[in-house]
């Protein structure tokens, strides 16, 4: 029982420590985006003015987003751009996004980030390691480390959780072994005490 209590206390301590350290990092990760989402694109277009319309509608981000939208959605997005151009009295760009997007889907990085967050929250070391290897193997999808850091914040958090879980497992095993040792010594001590009594009889 004493050994079990020690193990539970150690696990609770490690879990609380990990939670307190990971919260600020998770908040910054929540703002990370891979490419432009439709809601964001629509909001930017609706708020565009005559002065910045060309950059908002035909800039690199918008071009990548519209090109990657697919054959069914892209024409609708281009039509929305034309409508907004007319509202602002701007001449629409006729040759915008004529070539289909040939890169990786813009949602792929965001999906990889969400998947990694889920396995990190589950604190399954094997699952985290497998997901890290999977992400590192993705072509044209890169999680760059901030200047002065060795890893992207997502990767750093994942590796920190792996280290904490492994350390907790080692501590729990050591505590269990320490708790089992007195129990094993007790029968030997009782036998040693009984031996002199039998001899005296």
PDB file of C-alpha atoms in Angstrom:
ATOM      1  CA  UNK A   1       0.000   0.000   0.000  1.00  0.00           C
ATOM      2  CA  UNK A   2       2.813   2.389   0.879  1.00  0.00           C
ATOM      3  CA  UNK A   3       4.478   1.690  -2.465  1.00  0.00           C
ATOM      4  CA  UNK A   4       1.235   2.313  -4.347  1.00  0.00           C
ATOM      5  CA  UNK A   5       0.760   5.665  -2.605  1.00  0.00           C
ATOM      6  CA  UNK A   6       4.301   6.713  -3.534  1.00  0.00           C
ATOM      7  CA  UNK A   7       3.694   5.812  -7.201  1.00  0.00           C
ATOM      8  CA  UNK A   8       0.404   7.747  -7.343  1.00  0.00           C
ATOM      9  CA  UNK A   9       2.014  10.796  -5.720  1.00  0.00           C
ATOM     10  CA  UNK A  10       4.916  10.766  -8.204  1.00  0.00           C
ATOM     11  CA  UNK A  11       2.590  10.463 -11.215  1.00  0.00           C
ATOM     12  CA  UNK A  12       0.400  13.334  -9.962  1.00  0.00           C
ATOM     13  CA  UNK A  13       3.467  15.538  -9.386  1.00  0.00           C
ATOM     14  CA  UNK A  14       4.860  14.907 -12.872  1.00  0.00           C
ATOM     15  CA  UNK A  15       1.449  15.461 -14.496  1.00  0.00           C
ATOM     16  CA  UNK A  16       0.907  18.781 -12.727  1.00  0.00           C
ATOM     17  CA  UNK A  17       4.402  19.938 -13.660  1.00  0.00           C
ATOM     18  CA  UNK A  18       3.890  19.080 -17.321  1.00  0.00           C
ATOM     19  CA  UNK A  19       0.526  20.849 -17.402  1.00  0.00           C
ATOM     20  CA  UNK A  20       1.868  24.049 -15.900  1.00  0.00           C
ATOM     21  CA  UNK A  21       4.792  24.181 -18.331  1.00  0.00           C
ATOM     22  CA  UNK A  22       2.834  23.297 -21.450  1.00  0.00           C
ATOM     23  CA  UNK A  23       0.016  25.816 -21.096  1.00  0.00           C
ATOM     24  CA  UNK A  24       1.896  28.937 -22.293  1.00  0.00           C
ATOM     25  CA  UNK A  25       3.321  27.010 -25.244  1.00  0.00           C
ATOM     26  CA  UNK A  26      -0.076  25.667 -26.209  1.00  0.00           C
ATOM     27  CA  UNK A  27      -1.533  29.167 -26.204  1.00  0.00           C
ATOM     28  CA  UNK A  28       1.080  30.321 -28.715  1.00  0.00           C
ATOM     29  CA  UNK A  29       0.521  27.222 -30.822  1.00  0.00           C
ATOM     30  CA  UNK A  30      -3.189  27.974 -31.077  1.00  0.00           C
ATOM     31  CA  UNK A  31      -2.370  31.001 -33.244  1.00  0.00           C
ATOM     32  CA  UNK A  32      -0.274  28.996 -35.715  1.00  0.00           C
ATOM     33  CA  UNK A  33      -1.827  28.625 -39.157  1.00  0.00           C
ATOM     34  CA  UNK A  34      -0.692  26.696 -42.190  1.00  0.00           C
ATOM     35  CA  UNK A  35      -1.853  28.792 -45.141  1.00  0.00           C
ATOM     36  CA  UNK A  36      -5.159  30.696 -45.281  1.00  0.00           C
ATOM     37  CA  UNK A  37      -8.559  29.355 -44.215  1.00  0.00           C
ATOM     38  CA  UNK A  38     -11.752  30.142 -46.141  1.00  0.00           C
ATOM     39  CA  UNK A  39     -13.254  32.183 -43.305  1.00  0.00           C
ATOM     40  CA  UNK A  40     -10.083  34.233 -43.052  1.00  0.00           C
ATOM     41  CA  UNK A  41      -9.925  34.710 -46.839  1.00  0.00           C
ATOM     42  CA  UNK A  42     -13.581  35.787 -47.046  1.00  0.00           C
ATOM     43  CA  UNK A  43     -13.211  38.228 -44.159  1.00  0.00           C
ATOM     44  CA  UNK A  44     -10.124  39.800 -45.739  1.00  0.00           C
ATOM     45  CA  UNK A  45     -11.870  40.150 -49.098  1.00  0.00           C
ATOM     46  CA  UNK A  46     -15.002  41.685 -47.564  1.00  0.00           C
ATOM     47  CA  UNK A  47     -12.889  44.203 -45.678  1.00  0.00           C
ATOM     48  CA  UNK A  48     -10.681  45.062 -48.667  1.00  0.00           C
ATOM     49  CA  UNK A  49     -10.669  48.667 -49.831  1.00  0.00           C
ATOM     50  CA  UNK A  50     -10.078  50.053 -53.291  1.00  0.00           C
ATOM     51  CA  UNK A  51      -6.500  50.824 -52.289  1.00  0.00           C
ATOM     52  CA  UNK A  52      -5.518  47.368 -51.015  1.00  0.00           C
ATOM     53  CA  UNK A  53      -7.862  45.201 -53.107  1.00  0.00           C
ATOM     54  CA  UNK A  54      -5.153  44.029 -55.526  1.00  0.00           C
ATOM     55  CA  UNK A  55      -2.944  42.758 -52.693  1.00  0.00           C
ATOM     56  CA  UNK A  56      -5.815  41.134 -50.783  1.00  0.00           C
ATOM     57  CA  UNK A  57      -7.484  39.496 -53.776  1.00  0.00           C
ATOM     58  CA  UNK A  58      -4.517  38.732 -56.005  1.00  0.00           C
ATOM     59  CA  UNK A  59      -1.624  38.486 -53.543  1.00  0.00           C
ATOM     60  CA  UNK A  60       0.449  35.337 -53.016  1.00  0.00           C
ATOM     61  CA  UNK A  61      -1.648  34.047 -50.103  1.00  0.00           C
ATOM     62  CA  UNK A  62      -4.929  34.494 -51.920  1.00  0.00           C
ATOM     63  CA  UNK A  63      -3.542  32.954 -55.102  1.00  0.00           C
ATOM     64  CA  UNK A  64      -2.301  29.880 -53.238  1.00  0.00           C
ATOM     65  CA  UNK A  65      -5.600  29.529 -51.397  1.00  0.00           C
ATOM     66  CA  UNK A  66      -7.807  29.862 -54.484  1.00  0.00           C
ATOM     67  CA  UNK A  67      -5.580  27.584 -56.583  1.00  0.00           C
ATOM     68  CA  UNK A  68      -5.655  24.883 -53.909  1.00  0.00           C
ATOM     69  CA  UNK A  69      -9.434  25.090 -53.446  1.00  0.00           C
ATOM     70  CA  UNK A  70     -10.145  22.529 -56.151  1.00  0.00           C
ATOM     71  CA  UNK A  71     -12.032  22.514 -59.432  1.00  0.00           C
ATOM     72  CA  UNK A  72     -15.450  22.938 -57.807  1.00  0.00           C
ATOM     73  CA  UNK A  73     -14.662  25.630 -55.231  1.00  0.00           C
ATOM     74  CA  UNK A  74     -12.035  27.713 -57.041  1.00  0.00           C
ATOM     75  CA  UNK A  75     -14.476  29.140 -59.648  1.00  0.00           C
ATOM     76  CA  UNK A  76     -16.814  30.244 -56.839  1.00  0.00           C
ATOM     77  CA  UNK A  77     -13.967  32.004 -55.058  1.00  0.00           C
ATOM     78  CA  UNK A  78     -12.858  33.741 -58.262  1.00  0.00           C
ATOM     79  CA  UNK A  79     -16.457  34.803 -58.863  1.00  0.00           C
ATOM     80  CA  UNK A  80     -16.551  36.307 -55.367  1.00  0.00           C
ATOM     81  CA  UNK A  81     -13.399  38.264 -56.174  1.00  0.00           C
ATOM     82  CA  UNK A  82     -15.006  39.644 -59.350  1.00  0.00           C
ATOM     83  CA  UNK A  83     -18.127  40.660 -57.421  1.00  0.00           C
ATOM     84  CA  UNK A  84     -16.046  42.470 -54.820  1.00  0.00           C
ATOM     85  CA  UNK A  85     -14.037  44.178 -57.566  1.00  0.00           C
ATOM     86  CA  UNK A  86     -17.250  45.512 -59.111  1.00  0.00           C
ATOM     87  CA  UNK A  87     -18.448  46.743 -55.710  1.00  0.00           C
ATOM     88  CA  UNK A  88     -15.220  48.703 -55.294  1.00  0.00           C
ATOM     89  CA  UNK A  89     -15.091  49.883 -58.890  1.00  0.00           C
ATOM     90  CA  UNK A  90     -11.895  47.959 -59.605  1.00  0.00           C
ATOM     91  CA  UNK A  91     -11.102  46.134 -62.843  1.00  0.00           C
ATOM     92  CA  UNK A  92     -10.912  42.384 -62.086  1.00  0.00           C
ATOM     93  CA  UNK A  93      -7.812  40.444 -63.093  1.00  0.00           C
ATOM     94  CA  UNK A  94      -8.827  38.146 -65.966  1.00  0.00           C
ATOM     95  CA  UNK A  95      -5.841  35.774 -65.809  1.00  0.00           C
ATOM     96  CA  UNK A  96      -5.953  35.194 -62.045  1.00  0.00           C
ATOM     97  CA  UNK A  97      -5.320  31.545 -61.012  1.00  0.00           C
ATOM     98  CA  UNK A  98      -5.496  30.005 -64.463  1.00  0.00           C
ATOM     99  CA  UNK A  99      -3.029  27.273 -63.502  1.00  0.00           C
ATOM    100  CA  UNK A 100      -4.051  24.722 -60.837  1.00  0.00           C
ATOM    101  CA  UNK A 101      -2.124  24.584 -57.573  1.00  0.00           C
ATOM    102  CA  UNK A 102       0.535  21.859 -57.767  1.00  0.00           C
ATOM    103  CA  UNK A 103       1.867  22.021 -54.228  1.00  0.00           C
ATOM    104  CA  UNK A 104       0.763  20.147 -51.129  1.00  0.00           C
ATOM    105  CA  UNK A 105      -2.763  20.912 -49.887  1.00  0.00           C
ATOM    106  CA  UNK A 106      -2.573  24.006 -47.680  1.00  0.00           C
ATOM    107  CA  UNK A 107      -4.520  22.254 -44.916  1.00  0.00           C
ATOM    108  CA  UNK A 108      -1.934  19.467 -44.597  1.00  0.00           C
ATOM    109  CA  UNK A 109       0.366  21.292 -42.167  1.00  0.00           C
ATOM    110  CA  UNK A 110      -2.558  22.406 -40.004  1.00  0.00           C
ATOM    111  CA  UNK A 111      -3.882  18.836 -39.898  1.00  0.00           C
ATOM    112  CA  UNK A 112      -0.444  17.472 -38.967  1.00  0.00           C
ATOM    113  CA  UNK A 113      -0.185  20.020 -36.146  1.00  0.00           C
ATOM    114  CA  UNK A 114      -3.628  19.101 -34.787  1.00  0.00           C
ATOM    115  CA  UNK A 115      -2.826  15.372 -34.942  1.00  0.00           C
ATOM    116  CA  UNK A 116       0.417  15.912 -33.039  1.00  0.00           C
ATOM    117  CA  UNK A 117      -1.355  17.966 -30.354  1.00  0.00           C
ATOM    118  CA  UNK A 118      -3.844  15.131 -29.847  1.00  0.00           C
ATOM    119  CA  UNK A 119      -1.217  12.420 -29.340  1.00  0.00           C
ATOM    120  CA  UNK A 120       0.805  14.711 -27.065  1.00  0.00           C
ATOM    121  CA  UNK A 121      -2.304  15.254 -24.923  1.00  0.00           C
ATOM    122  CA  UNK A 122      -2.708  11.468 -24.703  1.00  0.00           C
ATOM    123  CA  UNK A 123       0.890  11.174 -23.370  1.00  0.00           C
ATOM    124  CA  UNK A 124       1.451   7.908 -25.265  1.00  0.00           C
ATOM    125  CA  UNK A 125       5.194   7.836 -25.951  1.00  0.00           C
ATOM    126  CA  UNK A 126       5.014   5.384 -28.859  1.00  0.00           C
ATOM    127  CA  UNK A 127       2.180   7.318 -30.523  1.00  0.00           C
ATOM    128  CA  UNK A 128       4.037  10.627 -30.129  1.00  0.00           C
ATOM    129  CA  UNK A 129       7.246   9.213 -31.573  1.00  0.00           C
ATOM    130  CA  UNK A 130       5.361   7.672 -34.507  1.00  0.00           C
ATOM    131  CA  UNK A 131       3.583  10.957 -35.262  1.00  0.00           C
ATOM    132  CA  UNK A 132       6.851  12.914 -35.119  1.00  0.00           C
ATOM    133  CA  UNK A 133       8.433  10.506 -37.607  1.00  0.00           C
ATOM    134  CA  UNK A 134       5.369  10.763 -39.854  1.00  0.00           C
ATOM    135  CA  UNK A 135       5.456  14.570 -39.869  1.00  0.00           C
ATOM    136  CA  UNK A 136       9.199  14.684 -40.510  1.00  0.00           C
ATOM    137  CA  UNK A 137       8.625  12.426 -43.503  1.00  0.00           C
ATOM    138  CA  UNK A 138       6.069  14.736 -45.132  1.00  0.00           C
ATOM    139  CA  UNK A 139       7.361  16.385 -48.287  1.00  0.00           C
ATOM    140  CA  UNK A 140       7.009  20.143 -48.708  1.00  0.00           C
ATOM    141  CA  UNK A 141       5.626  20.467 -45.176  1.00  0.00           C
ATOM    142  CA  UNK A 142       8.122  22.037 -42.805  1.00  0.00           C
ATOM    143  CA  UNK A 143       7.826  23.100 -39.179  1.00  0.00           C
ATOM    144  CA  UNK A 144      10.604  25.667 -38.860  1.00  0.00           C
ATOM    145  CA  UNK A 145      12.209  26.290 -35.486  1.00  0.00           C
ATOM    146  CA  UNK A 146      12.099  29.921 -34.288  1.00  0.00           C
ATOM    147  CA  UNK A 147      15.391  31.792 -34.339  1.00  0.00           C
ATOM    148  CA  UNK A 148      17.530  30.704 -31.408  1.00  0.00           C
ATOM    149  CA  UNK A 149      15.656  27.428 -30.888  1.00  0.00           C
ATOM    150  CA  UNK A 150      16.565  23.886 -31.909  1.00  0.00           C
ATOM    151  CA  UNK A 151      12.982  22.747 -32.485  1.00  0.00           C
ATOM    152  CA  UNK A 152       9.599  24.073 -33.519  1.00  0.00           C
ATOM    153  CA  UNK A 153       7.483  24.653 -30.351  1.00  0.00           C
ATOM    154  CA  UNK A 154       5.219  21.714 -31.246  1.00  0.00           C
ATOM    155  CA  UNK A 155       8.171  19.350 -31.558  1.00  0.00           C
ATOM    156  CA  UNK A 156       9.782  20.730 -28.389  1.00  0.00           C
ATOM    157  CA  UNK A 157       6.605  20.125 -26.379  1.00  0.00           C
ATOM    158  CA  UNK A 158       6.249  16.601 -27.781  1.00  0.00           C
ATOM    159  CA  UNK A 159       9.840  15.717 -26.856  1.00  0.00           C
ATOM    160  CA  UNK A 160       9.400  17.242 -23.393  1.00  0.00           C
ATOM    161  CA  UNK A 161       6.310  15.084 -22.777  1.00  0.00           C
ATOM    162  CA  UNK A 162       8.209  11.975 -23.903  1.00  0.00           C
ATOM    163  CA  UNK A 163      11.019  12.764 -21.450  1.00  0.00           C
ATOM    164  CA  UNK A 164       8.566  13.418 -18.602  1.00  0.00           C
ATOM    165  CA  UNK A 165       6.564  10.237 -19.177  1.00  0.00           C
ATOM    166  CA  UNK A 166       9.728   8.125 -19.367  1.00  0.00           C
ATOM    167  CA  UNK A 167      11.118   9.773 -16.210  1.00  0.00           C
ATOM    168  CA  UNK A 168       7.819   9.168 -14.391  1.00  0.00           C
ATOM    169  CA  UNK A 169       7.855   5.506 -15.430  1.00  0.00           C
ATOM    170  CA  UNK A 170      11.406   5.075 -14.175  1.00  0.00           C
ATOM    171  CA  UNK A 171      10.557   6.787 -10.875  1.00  0.00           C
ATOM    172  CA  UNK A 172       7.451   4.651 -10.451  1.00  0.00           C
ATOM    173  CA  UNK A 173       9.434   1.467 -11.103  1.00  0.00           C
ATOM    174  CA  UNK A 174      12.101   2.512  -8.595  1.00  0.00           C
ATOM    175  CA  UNK A 175       9.445   3.357  -6.005  1.00  0.00           C
ATOM    176  CA  UNK A 176       7.709   0.017  -6.515  1.00  0.00           C
ATOM    177  CA  UNK A 177      11.012  -1.836  -6.167  1.00  0.00           C
ATOM    178  CA  UNK A 178      11.847   0.080  -2.997  1.00  0.00           C
ATOM    179  CA  UNK A 179       8.406  -0.661  -1.542  1.00  0.00           C
ATOM    180  CA  UNK A 180       8.720  -4.375  -2.353  1.00  0.00           C
ATOM    181  CA  UNK A 181      12.145  -4.731  -0.706  1.00  0.00           C
ATOM    182  CA  UNK A 182      10.970  -4.492   2.972  1.00  0.00           C
ATOM    183  CA  UNK A 183       8.210  -7.014   2.283  1.00  0.00           C
ATOM    184  CA  UNK A 184      10.761  -9.509   1.009  1.00  0.00           C
ATOM    185  CA  UNK A 185      13.070  -8.932   3.984  1.00  0.00           C
ATOM    186  CA  UNK A 186      10.310  -9.499   6.571  1.00  0.00           C
ATOM    187  CA  UNK A 187       9.976 -13.331   6.169  1.00  0.00           C
ATOM    188  CA  UNK A 188      13.753 -13.682   6.379  1.00  0.00           C
ATOM    189  CA  UNK A 189      13.854 -11.684   9.626  1.00  0.00           C
ATOM    190  CA  UNK A 190      10.991 -13.736  11.107  1.00  0.00           C
ATOM    191  CA  UNK A 191      12.774 -16.955  10.233  1.00  0.00           C
ATOM    192  CA  UNK A 192      15.961 -15.671  11.871  1.00  0.00           C
ATOM    193  CA  UNK A 193      14.043 -14.819  15.059  1.00  0.00           C
ATOM    194  CA  UNK A 194      12.350 -18.217  15.193  1.00  0.00           C
ATOM    195  CA  UNK A 195      15.631 -20.118  14.816  1.00  0.00           C
ATOM    196  CA  UNK A 196      17.068 -19.189  18.284  1.00  0.00           C
ATOM    197  CA  UNK A 197      13.737 -20.036  19.946  1.00  0.00           C
ATOM    198  CA  UNK A 198      13.712 -23.522  18.445  1.00  0.00           C
ATOM    199  CA  UNK A 199      17.330 -24.027  19.485  1.00  0.00           C
ATOM    200  CA  UNK A 200      16.571 -23.098  23.107  1.00  0.00           C
ATOM    201  CA  UNK A 201      13.749 -25.641  23.260  1.00  0.00           C
TER     202      UNK A 201
END
